[in-house]
Tab-separated table of C-alpha atoms and ligand atoms in Angstrom:
chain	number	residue	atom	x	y	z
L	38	UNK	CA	5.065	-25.236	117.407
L	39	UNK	CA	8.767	-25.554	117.794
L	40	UNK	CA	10.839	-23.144	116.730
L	41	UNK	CA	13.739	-23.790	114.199
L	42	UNK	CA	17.361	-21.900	113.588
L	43	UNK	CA	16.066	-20.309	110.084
L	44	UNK	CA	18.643	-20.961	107.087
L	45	UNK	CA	15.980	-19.016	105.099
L	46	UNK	CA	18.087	-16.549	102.432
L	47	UNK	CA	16.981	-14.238	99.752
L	48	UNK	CA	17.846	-13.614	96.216
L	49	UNK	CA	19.070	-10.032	95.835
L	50	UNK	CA	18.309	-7.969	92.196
L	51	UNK	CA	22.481	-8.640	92.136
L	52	UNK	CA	21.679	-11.928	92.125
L	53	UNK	CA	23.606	-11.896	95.419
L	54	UNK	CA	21.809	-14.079	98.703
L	55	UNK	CA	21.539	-12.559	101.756
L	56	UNK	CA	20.349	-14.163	105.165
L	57	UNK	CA	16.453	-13.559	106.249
L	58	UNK	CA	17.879	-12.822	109.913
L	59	UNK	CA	20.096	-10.729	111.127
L	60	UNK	CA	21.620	-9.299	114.259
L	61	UNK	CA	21.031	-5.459	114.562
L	62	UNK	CA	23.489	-3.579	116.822
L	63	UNK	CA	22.424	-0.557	117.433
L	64	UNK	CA	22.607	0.887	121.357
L	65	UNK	CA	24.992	-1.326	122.743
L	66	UNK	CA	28.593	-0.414	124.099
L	67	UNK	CA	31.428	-2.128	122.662
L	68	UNK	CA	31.462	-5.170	124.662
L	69	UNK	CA	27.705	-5.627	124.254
L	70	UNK	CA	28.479	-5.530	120.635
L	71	UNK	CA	31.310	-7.105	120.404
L	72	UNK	CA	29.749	-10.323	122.787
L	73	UNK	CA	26.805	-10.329	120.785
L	74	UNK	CA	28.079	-10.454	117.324
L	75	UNK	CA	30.715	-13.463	118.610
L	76	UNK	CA	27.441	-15.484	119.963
L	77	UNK	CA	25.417	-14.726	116.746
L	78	UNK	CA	28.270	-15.756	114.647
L	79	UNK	CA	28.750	-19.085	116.732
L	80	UNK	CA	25.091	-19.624	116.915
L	81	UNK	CA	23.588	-19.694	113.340
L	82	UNK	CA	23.748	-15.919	112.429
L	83	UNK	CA	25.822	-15.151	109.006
L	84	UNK	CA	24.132	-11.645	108.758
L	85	UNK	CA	24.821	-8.621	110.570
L	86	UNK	CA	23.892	-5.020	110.499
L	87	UNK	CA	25.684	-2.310	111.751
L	88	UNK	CA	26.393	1.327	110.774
L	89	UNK	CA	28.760	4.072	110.875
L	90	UNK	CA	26.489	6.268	113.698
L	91	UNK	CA	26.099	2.852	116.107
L	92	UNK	CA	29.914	3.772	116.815
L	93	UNK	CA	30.659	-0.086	117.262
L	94	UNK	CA	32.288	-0.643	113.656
L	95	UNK	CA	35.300	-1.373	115.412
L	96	UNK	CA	33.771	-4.103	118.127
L	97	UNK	CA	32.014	-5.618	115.107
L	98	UNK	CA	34.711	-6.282	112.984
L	99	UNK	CA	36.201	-7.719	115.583
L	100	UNK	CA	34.358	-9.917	116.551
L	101	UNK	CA	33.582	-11.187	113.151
L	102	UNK	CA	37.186	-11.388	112.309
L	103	UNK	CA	38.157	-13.833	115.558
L	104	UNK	CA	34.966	-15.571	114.639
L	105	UNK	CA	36.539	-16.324	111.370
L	106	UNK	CA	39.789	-17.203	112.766
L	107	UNK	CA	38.666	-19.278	115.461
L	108	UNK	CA	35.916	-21.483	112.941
L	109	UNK	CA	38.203	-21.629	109.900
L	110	UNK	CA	34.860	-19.736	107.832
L	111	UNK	CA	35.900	-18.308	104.995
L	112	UNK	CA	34.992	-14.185	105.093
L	113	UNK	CA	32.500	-15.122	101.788
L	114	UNK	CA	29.847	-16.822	104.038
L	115	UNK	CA	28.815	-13.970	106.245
L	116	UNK	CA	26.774	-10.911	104.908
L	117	UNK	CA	27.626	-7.659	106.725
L	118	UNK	CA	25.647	-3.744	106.298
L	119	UNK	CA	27.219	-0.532	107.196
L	120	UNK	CA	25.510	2.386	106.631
L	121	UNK	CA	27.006	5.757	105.446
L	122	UNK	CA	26.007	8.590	107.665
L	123	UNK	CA	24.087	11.509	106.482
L	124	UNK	CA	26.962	14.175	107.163
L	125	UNK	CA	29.422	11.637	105.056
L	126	UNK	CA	26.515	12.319	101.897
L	127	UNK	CA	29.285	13.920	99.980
L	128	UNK	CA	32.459	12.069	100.238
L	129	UNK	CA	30.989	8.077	100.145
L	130	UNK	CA	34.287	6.655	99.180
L	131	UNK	CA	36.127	8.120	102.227
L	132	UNK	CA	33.457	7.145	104.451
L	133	UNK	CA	33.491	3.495	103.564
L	134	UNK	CA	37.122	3.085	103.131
L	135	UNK	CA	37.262	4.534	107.001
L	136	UNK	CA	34.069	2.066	107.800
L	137	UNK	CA	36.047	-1.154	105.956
L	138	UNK	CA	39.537	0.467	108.312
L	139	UNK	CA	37.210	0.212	111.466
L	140	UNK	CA	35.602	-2.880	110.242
L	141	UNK	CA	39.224	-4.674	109.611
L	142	UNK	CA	37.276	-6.079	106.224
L	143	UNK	CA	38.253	-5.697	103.043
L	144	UNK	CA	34.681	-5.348	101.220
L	145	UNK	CA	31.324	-4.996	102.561
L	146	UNK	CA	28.393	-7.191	101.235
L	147	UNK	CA	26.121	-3.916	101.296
L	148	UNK	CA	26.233	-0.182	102.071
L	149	UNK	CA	23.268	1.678	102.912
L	150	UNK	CA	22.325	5.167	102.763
L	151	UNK	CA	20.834	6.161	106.595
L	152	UNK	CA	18.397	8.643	105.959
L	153	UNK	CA	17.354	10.338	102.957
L	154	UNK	CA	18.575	13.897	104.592
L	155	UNK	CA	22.205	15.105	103.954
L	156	UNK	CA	23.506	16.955	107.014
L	157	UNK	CA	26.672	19.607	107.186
L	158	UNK	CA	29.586	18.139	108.303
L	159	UNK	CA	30.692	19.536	111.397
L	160	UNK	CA	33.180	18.287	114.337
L	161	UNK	CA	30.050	16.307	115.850
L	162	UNK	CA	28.505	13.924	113.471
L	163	UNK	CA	24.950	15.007	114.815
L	164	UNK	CA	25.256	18.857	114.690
L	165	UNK	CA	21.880	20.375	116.350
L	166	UNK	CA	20.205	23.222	116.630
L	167	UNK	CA	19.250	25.788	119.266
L	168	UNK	CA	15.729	24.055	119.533
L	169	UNK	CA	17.713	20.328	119.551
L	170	UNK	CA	17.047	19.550	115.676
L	171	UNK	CA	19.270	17.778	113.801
L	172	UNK	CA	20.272	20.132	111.001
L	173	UNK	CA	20.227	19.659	107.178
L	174	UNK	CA	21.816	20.851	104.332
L	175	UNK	CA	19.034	22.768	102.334
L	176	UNK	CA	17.475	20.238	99.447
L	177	UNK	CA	18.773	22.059	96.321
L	178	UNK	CA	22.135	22.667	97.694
L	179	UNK	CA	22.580	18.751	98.180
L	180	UNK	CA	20.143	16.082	98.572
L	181	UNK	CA	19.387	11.741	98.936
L	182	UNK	CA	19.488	11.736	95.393
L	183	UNK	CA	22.575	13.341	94.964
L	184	UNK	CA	24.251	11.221	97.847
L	185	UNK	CA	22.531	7.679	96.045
L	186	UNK	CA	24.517	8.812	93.207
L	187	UNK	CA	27.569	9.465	94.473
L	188	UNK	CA	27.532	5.502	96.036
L	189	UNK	CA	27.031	3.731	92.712
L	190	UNK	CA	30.857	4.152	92.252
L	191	UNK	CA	31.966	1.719	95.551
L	192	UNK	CA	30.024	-1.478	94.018
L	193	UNK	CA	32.628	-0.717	90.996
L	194	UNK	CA	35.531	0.185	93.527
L	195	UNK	CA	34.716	-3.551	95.078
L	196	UNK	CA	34.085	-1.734	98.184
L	197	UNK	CA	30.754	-3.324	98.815
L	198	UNK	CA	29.014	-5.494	97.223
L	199	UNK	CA	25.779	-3.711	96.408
L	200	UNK	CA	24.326	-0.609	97.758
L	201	UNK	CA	20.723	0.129	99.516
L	202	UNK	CA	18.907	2.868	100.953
L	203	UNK	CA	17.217	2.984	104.313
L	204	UNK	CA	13.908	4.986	105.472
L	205	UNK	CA	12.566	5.910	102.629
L	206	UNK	CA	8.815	6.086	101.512
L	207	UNK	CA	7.405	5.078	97.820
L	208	UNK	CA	7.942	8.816	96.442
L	209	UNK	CA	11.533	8.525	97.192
L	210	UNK	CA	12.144	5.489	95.990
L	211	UNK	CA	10.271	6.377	92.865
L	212	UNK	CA	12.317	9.265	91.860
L	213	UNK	CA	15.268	6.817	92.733
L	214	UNK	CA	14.268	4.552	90.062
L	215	UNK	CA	13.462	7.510	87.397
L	216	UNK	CA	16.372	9.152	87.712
L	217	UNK	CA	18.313	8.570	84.534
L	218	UNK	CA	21.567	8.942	86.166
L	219	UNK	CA	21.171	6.376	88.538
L	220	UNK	CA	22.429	3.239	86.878
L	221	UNK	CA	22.624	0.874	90.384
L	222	UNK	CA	19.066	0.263	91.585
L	223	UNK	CA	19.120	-0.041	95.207
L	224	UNK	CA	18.830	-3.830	96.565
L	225	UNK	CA	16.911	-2.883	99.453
L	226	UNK	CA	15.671	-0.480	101.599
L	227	UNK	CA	15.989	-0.588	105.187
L	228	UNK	CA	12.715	0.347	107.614
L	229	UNK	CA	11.067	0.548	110.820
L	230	UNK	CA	8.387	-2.569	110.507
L	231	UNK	CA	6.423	-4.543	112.974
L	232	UNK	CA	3.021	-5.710	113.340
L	233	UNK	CA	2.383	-2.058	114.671
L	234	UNK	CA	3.499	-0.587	111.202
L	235	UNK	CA	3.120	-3.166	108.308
L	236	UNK	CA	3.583	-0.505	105.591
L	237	UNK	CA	1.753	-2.983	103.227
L	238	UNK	CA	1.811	-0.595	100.354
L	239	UNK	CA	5.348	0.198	100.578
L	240	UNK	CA	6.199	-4.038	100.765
L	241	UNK	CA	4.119	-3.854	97.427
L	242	UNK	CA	5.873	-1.100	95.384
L	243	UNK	CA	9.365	-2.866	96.618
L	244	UNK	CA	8.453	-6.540	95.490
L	245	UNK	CA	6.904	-4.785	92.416
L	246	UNK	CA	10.292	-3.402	91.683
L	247	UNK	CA	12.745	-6.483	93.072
L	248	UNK	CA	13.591	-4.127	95.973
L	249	UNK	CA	13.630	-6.324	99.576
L	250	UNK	CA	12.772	-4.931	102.761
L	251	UNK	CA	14.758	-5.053	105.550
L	252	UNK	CA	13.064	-4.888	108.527
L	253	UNK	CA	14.434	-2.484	111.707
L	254	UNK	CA	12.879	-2.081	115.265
L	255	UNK	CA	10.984	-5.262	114.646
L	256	UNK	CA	10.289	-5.571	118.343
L	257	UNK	CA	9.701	-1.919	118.632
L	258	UNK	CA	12.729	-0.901	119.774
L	259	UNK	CA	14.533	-0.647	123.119
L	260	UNK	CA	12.696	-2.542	125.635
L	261	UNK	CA	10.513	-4.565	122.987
L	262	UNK	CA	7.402	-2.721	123.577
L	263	UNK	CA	5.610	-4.637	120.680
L	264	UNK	CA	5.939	-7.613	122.328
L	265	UNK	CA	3.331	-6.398	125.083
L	266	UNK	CA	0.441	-6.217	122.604
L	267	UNK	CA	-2.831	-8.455	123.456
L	268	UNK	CA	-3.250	-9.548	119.988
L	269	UNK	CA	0.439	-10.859	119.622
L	270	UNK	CA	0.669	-11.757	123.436
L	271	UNK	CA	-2.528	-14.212	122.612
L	272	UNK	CA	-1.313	-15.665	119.353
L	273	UNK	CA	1.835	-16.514	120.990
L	274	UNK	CA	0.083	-18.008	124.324
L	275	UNK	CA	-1.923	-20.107	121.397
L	276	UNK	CA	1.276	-21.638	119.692
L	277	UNK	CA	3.022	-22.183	122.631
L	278	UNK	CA	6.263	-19.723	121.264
L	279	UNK	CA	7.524	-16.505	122.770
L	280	UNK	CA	6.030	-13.149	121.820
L	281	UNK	CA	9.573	-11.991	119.938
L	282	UNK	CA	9.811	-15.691	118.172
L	283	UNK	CA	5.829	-14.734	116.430
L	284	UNK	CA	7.180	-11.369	115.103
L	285	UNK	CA	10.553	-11.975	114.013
L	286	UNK	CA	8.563	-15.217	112.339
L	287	UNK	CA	5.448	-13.184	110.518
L	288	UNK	CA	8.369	-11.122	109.167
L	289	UNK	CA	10.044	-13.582	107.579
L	290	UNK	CA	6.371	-15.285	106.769
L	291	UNK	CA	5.930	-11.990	105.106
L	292	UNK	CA	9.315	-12.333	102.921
L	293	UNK	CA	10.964	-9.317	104.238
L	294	UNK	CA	14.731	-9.186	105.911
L	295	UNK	CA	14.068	-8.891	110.214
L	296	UNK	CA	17.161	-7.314	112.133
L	297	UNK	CA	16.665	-8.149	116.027
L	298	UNK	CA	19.072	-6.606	118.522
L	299	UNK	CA	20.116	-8.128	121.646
L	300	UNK	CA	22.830	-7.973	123.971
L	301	UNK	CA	21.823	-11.215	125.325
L	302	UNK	CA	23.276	-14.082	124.670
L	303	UNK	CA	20.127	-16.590	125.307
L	304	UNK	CA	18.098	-13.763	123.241
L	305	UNK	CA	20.301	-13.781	120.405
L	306	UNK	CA	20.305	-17.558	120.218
L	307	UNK	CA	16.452	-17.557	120.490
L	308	UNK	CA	15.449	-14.733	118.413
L	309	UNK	CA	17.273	-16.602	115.046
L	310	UNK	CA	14.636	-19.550	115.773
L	311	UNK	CA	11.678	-19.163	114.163
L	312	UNK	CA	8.198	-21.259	113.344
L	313	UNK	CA	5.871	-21.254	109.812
L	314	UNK	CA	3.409	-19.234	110.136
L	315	UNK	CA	-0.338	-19.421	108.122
L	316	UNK	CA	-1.658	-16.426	105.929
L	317	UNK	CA	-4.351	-16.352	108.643
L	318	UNK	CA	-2.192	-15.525	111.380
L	319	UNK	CA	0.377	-13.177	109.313
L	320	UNK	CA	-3.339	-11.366	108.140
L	321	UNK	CA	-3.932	-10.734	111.970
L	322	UNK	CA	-1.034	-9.798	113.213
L	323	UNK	CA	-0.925	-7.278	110.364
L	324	UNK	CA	-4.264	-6.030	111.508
L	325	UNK	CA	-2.774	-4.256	114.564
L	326	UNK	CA	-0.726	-1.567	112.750
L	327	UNK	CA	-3.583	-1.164	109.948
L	328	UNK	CA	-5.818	0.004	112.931
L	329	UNK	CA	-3.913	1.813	114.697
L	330	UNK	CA	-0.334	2.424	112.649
L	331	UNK	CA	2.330	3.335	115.312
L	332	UNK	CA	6.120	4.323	114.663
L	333	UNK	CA	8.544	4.152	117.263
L	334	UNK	CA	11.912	5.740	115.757
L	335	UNK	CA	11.314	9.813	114.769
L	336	UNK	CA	14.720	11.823	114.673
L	337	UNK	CA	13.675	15.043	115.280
L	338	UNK	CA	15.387	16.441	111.789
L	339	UNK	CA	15.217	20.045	110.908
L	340	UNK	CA	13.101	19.768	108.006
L	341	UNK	CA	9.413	17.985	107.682
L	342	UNK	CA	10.348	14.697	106.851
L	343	UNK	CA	7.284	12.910	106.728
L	344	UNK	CA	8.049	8.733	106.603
L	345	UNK	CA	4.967	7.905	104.846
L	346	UNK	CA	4.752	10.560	101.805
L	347	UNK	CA	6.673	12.620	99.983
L	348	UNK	CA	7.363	16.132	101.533
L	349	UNK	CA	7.824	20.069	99.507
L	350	UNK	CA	11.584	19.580	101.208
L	351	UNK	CA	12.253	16.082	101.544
U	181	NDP	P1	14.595	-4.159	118.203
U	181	NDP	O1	13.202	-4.009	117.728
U	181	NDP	O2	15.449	-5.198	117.617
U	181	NDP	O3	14.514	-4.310	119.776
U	181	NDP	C1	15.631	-4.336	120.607
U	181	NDP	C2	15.131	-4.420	122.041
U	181	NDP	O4	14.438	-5.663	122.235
U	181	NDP	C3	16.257	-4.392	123.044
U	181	NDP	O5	15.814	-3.674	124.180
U	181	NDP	C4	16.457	-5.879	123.388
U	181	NDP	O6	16.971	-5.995	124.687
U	181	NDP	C5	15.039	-6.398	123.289
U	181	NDP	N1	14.956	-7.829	122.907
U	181	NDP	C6	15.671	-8.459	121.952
U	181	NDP	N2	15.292	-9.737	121.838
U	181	NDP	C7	14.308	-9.934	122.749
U	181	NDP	C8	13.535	-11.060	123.114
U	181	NDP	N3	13.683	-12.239	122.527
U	181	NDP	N4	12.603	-10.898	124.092
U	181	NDP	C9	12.442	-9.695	124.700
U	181	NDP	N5	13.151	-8.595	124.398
U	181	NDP	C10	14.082	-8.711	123.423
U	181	NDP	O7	15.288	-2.712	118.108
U	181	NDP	P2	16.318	-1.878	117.268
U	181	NDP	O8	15.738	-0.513	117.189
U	181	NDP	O9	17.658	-2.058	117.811
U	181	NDP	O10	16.268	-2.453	115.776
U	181	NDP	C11	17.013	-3.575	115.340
U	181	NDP	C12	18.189	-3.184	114.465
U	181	NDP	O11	17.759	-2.510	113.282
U	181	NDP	C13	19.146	-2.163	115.104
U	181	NDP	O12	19.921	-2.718	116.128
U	181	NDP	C14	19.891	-1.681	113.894
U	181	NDP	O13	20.855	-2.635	113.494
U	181	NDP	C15	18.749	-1.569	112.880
U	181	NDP	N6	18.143	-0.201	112.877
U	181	NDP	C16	18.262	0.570	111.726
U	181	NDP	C17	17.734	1.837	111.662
U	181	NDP	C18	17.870	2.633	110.407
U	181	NDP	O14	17.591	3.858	110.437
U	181	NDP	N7	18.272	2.049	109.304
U	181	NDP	C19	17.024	2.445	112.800
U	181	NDP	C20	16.877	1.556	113.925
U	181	NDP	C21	17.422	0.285	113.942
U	181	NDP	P3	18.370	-6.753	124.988
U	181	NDP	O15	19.408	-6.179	124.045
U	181	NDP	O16	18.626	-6.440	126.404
U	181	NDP	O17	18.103	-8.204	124.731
């Protein structure tokens, strides 16, 4: 099989397309970042995800904004995600007008809400505990649904184009969608995925309700430990591709949005290549997380936040 730069896009509910790959960012200094997102941008990427906790808004936008420059592309044929950070729940305006400052952009093509906790706002945007926990405003005094409401209004503002939500599990997203306040149904939501944790049910409830996953971690996260496993290290050996080219491939075979990182340049132009892959092999490769589900990314919040069901807090 060779492996092909993938054009592949999706039809947002907004009726809005957005790229199947994307470059994540997260966990690289600003020269990493700002390197990377140049070479994506010259090398077949229009998408790219960042957020307002990756600290690199500022590398981002500029590299975006000399790639535009430089290639004469106008700004409306690149998709870019911030995210709003959970101790900026309560003011979202003033957190993305300081995002689109650091950005240098004048709109974003979709804001996401990190987490579904809200946490006090404090000199540190992390405030922790005596144990290390991250701390969180109590549920009733403000909460994800309150802070999904408060976003609605930037779509309107032209601020960003549409707005999303990130790690949340079916309950969440259900009392999302019943909530008769909430006019703006969120476009996607944004979570850890790879063959080690399909979530199949959660894929379901989301295409059931024109919601598109957005893949994160899907190499497992710094140092790519998914790419070690037998079953995907065989299937690979089989097709004659790389380990990361099979799983950034079953996720788009799988019709989900796949955000791989790198801070390396022949990385970043591999990783947007991808091959076709049959139901057969997207079936198997999904076998390894139904066995044996494994998450890699668990903030230690201070409240149970469990990622799978719905919790008496959150
Ligand atoms: P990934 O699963 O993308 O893995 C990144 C790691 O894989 C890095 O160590 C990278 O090293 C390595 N790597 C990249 N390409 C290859 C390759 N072809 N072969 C071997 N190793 C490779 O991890 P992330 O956790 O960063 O997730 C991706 C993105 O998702 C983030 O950057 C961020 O944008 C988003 N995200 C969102 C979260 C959320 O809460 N919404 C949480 C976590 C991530 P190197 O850089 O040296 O190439």
């Amino acid at each position: 099989m060779i492996p092909e730069i993938c054009t592949k896009t999706y039809t947002l509910n907004t009726g809005a397309k957005i790229p199947a790959i994307g470059l994540g960012t997260w966990k690289s200094t600003d020269e990493e970042c700002y390197n990377a997102v140049k070479t994506a941008l010259e090398n077949g990427y229009t998408h790219i995800d960042t957020a307002r906790i990756y600290g690199n808004e500022e590398s981002v936008g500029k590299a975006i904004n000399d790639y535009l420059k430089e290639s004469g592309i106008s700004r409306d044929k690149l998709f870019i995600t911030t995210k709003l950070w959970c101790s900026e729940c309560k003011e979202p305006e003033k957190a993305l007008r300081e995002s689109l400052n650091r950005l240098n952009l004048e709109y974003i093509d979709l804001y996401l809400t990190h987490w579904p906790v809200a946490i006090p706002k404090a000199d540190v945007l992390m405030p922790i505990n005596d144990e290390g926990k991250r701390l969180v405003i109590p549920y009733d005094e403000w909460n994800y649904i309150d802070t999904y409401k408060g976003m609605q209004k930037l779509v309107e503002l032209g601020l960003t184009k549409a707005i999303g939500v990130s790690n949340y599990n079916i309950p969440k997203l259900k009392k999302i969608l019943n909530d008769k306040e909430i006019k703006i149904k969120p476009v996607c939501n944004q979570v850890e995925m790879h063959p080690s944790l399909p979530q199949i049910e959660l894929i379901e409830f989301c295409k059931e309700n024109n919601i598109l996953i957005q893949c994160y971690s899907p190499l497992g996260s710094t140092g790519a430990p998914i790419l070690e496993n037998e079953i995907l290290q065989n299937i690979s050996k089989k097709n004659n591709i790389s380990p990361a080219c099979l799983a950034i491939s079953w996720a788009v075979a799988r019709g989900t949005v796949v955000l791989p990182k790198s801070v390396s340049s022949k990385r970043i132009i591999d990783n947007i290549k991808i091959v076709q892959l049959d139901e057969n092999t997207v079936k198997e490769l999904e076998s390894i997380g139904i066995e044996n589900p494994q998450r890699v990314g668990n903030p230690p919040w201070d409240v149970k936040i469990n990622l799978f069901e719905d919790s008496e807090v959150y």
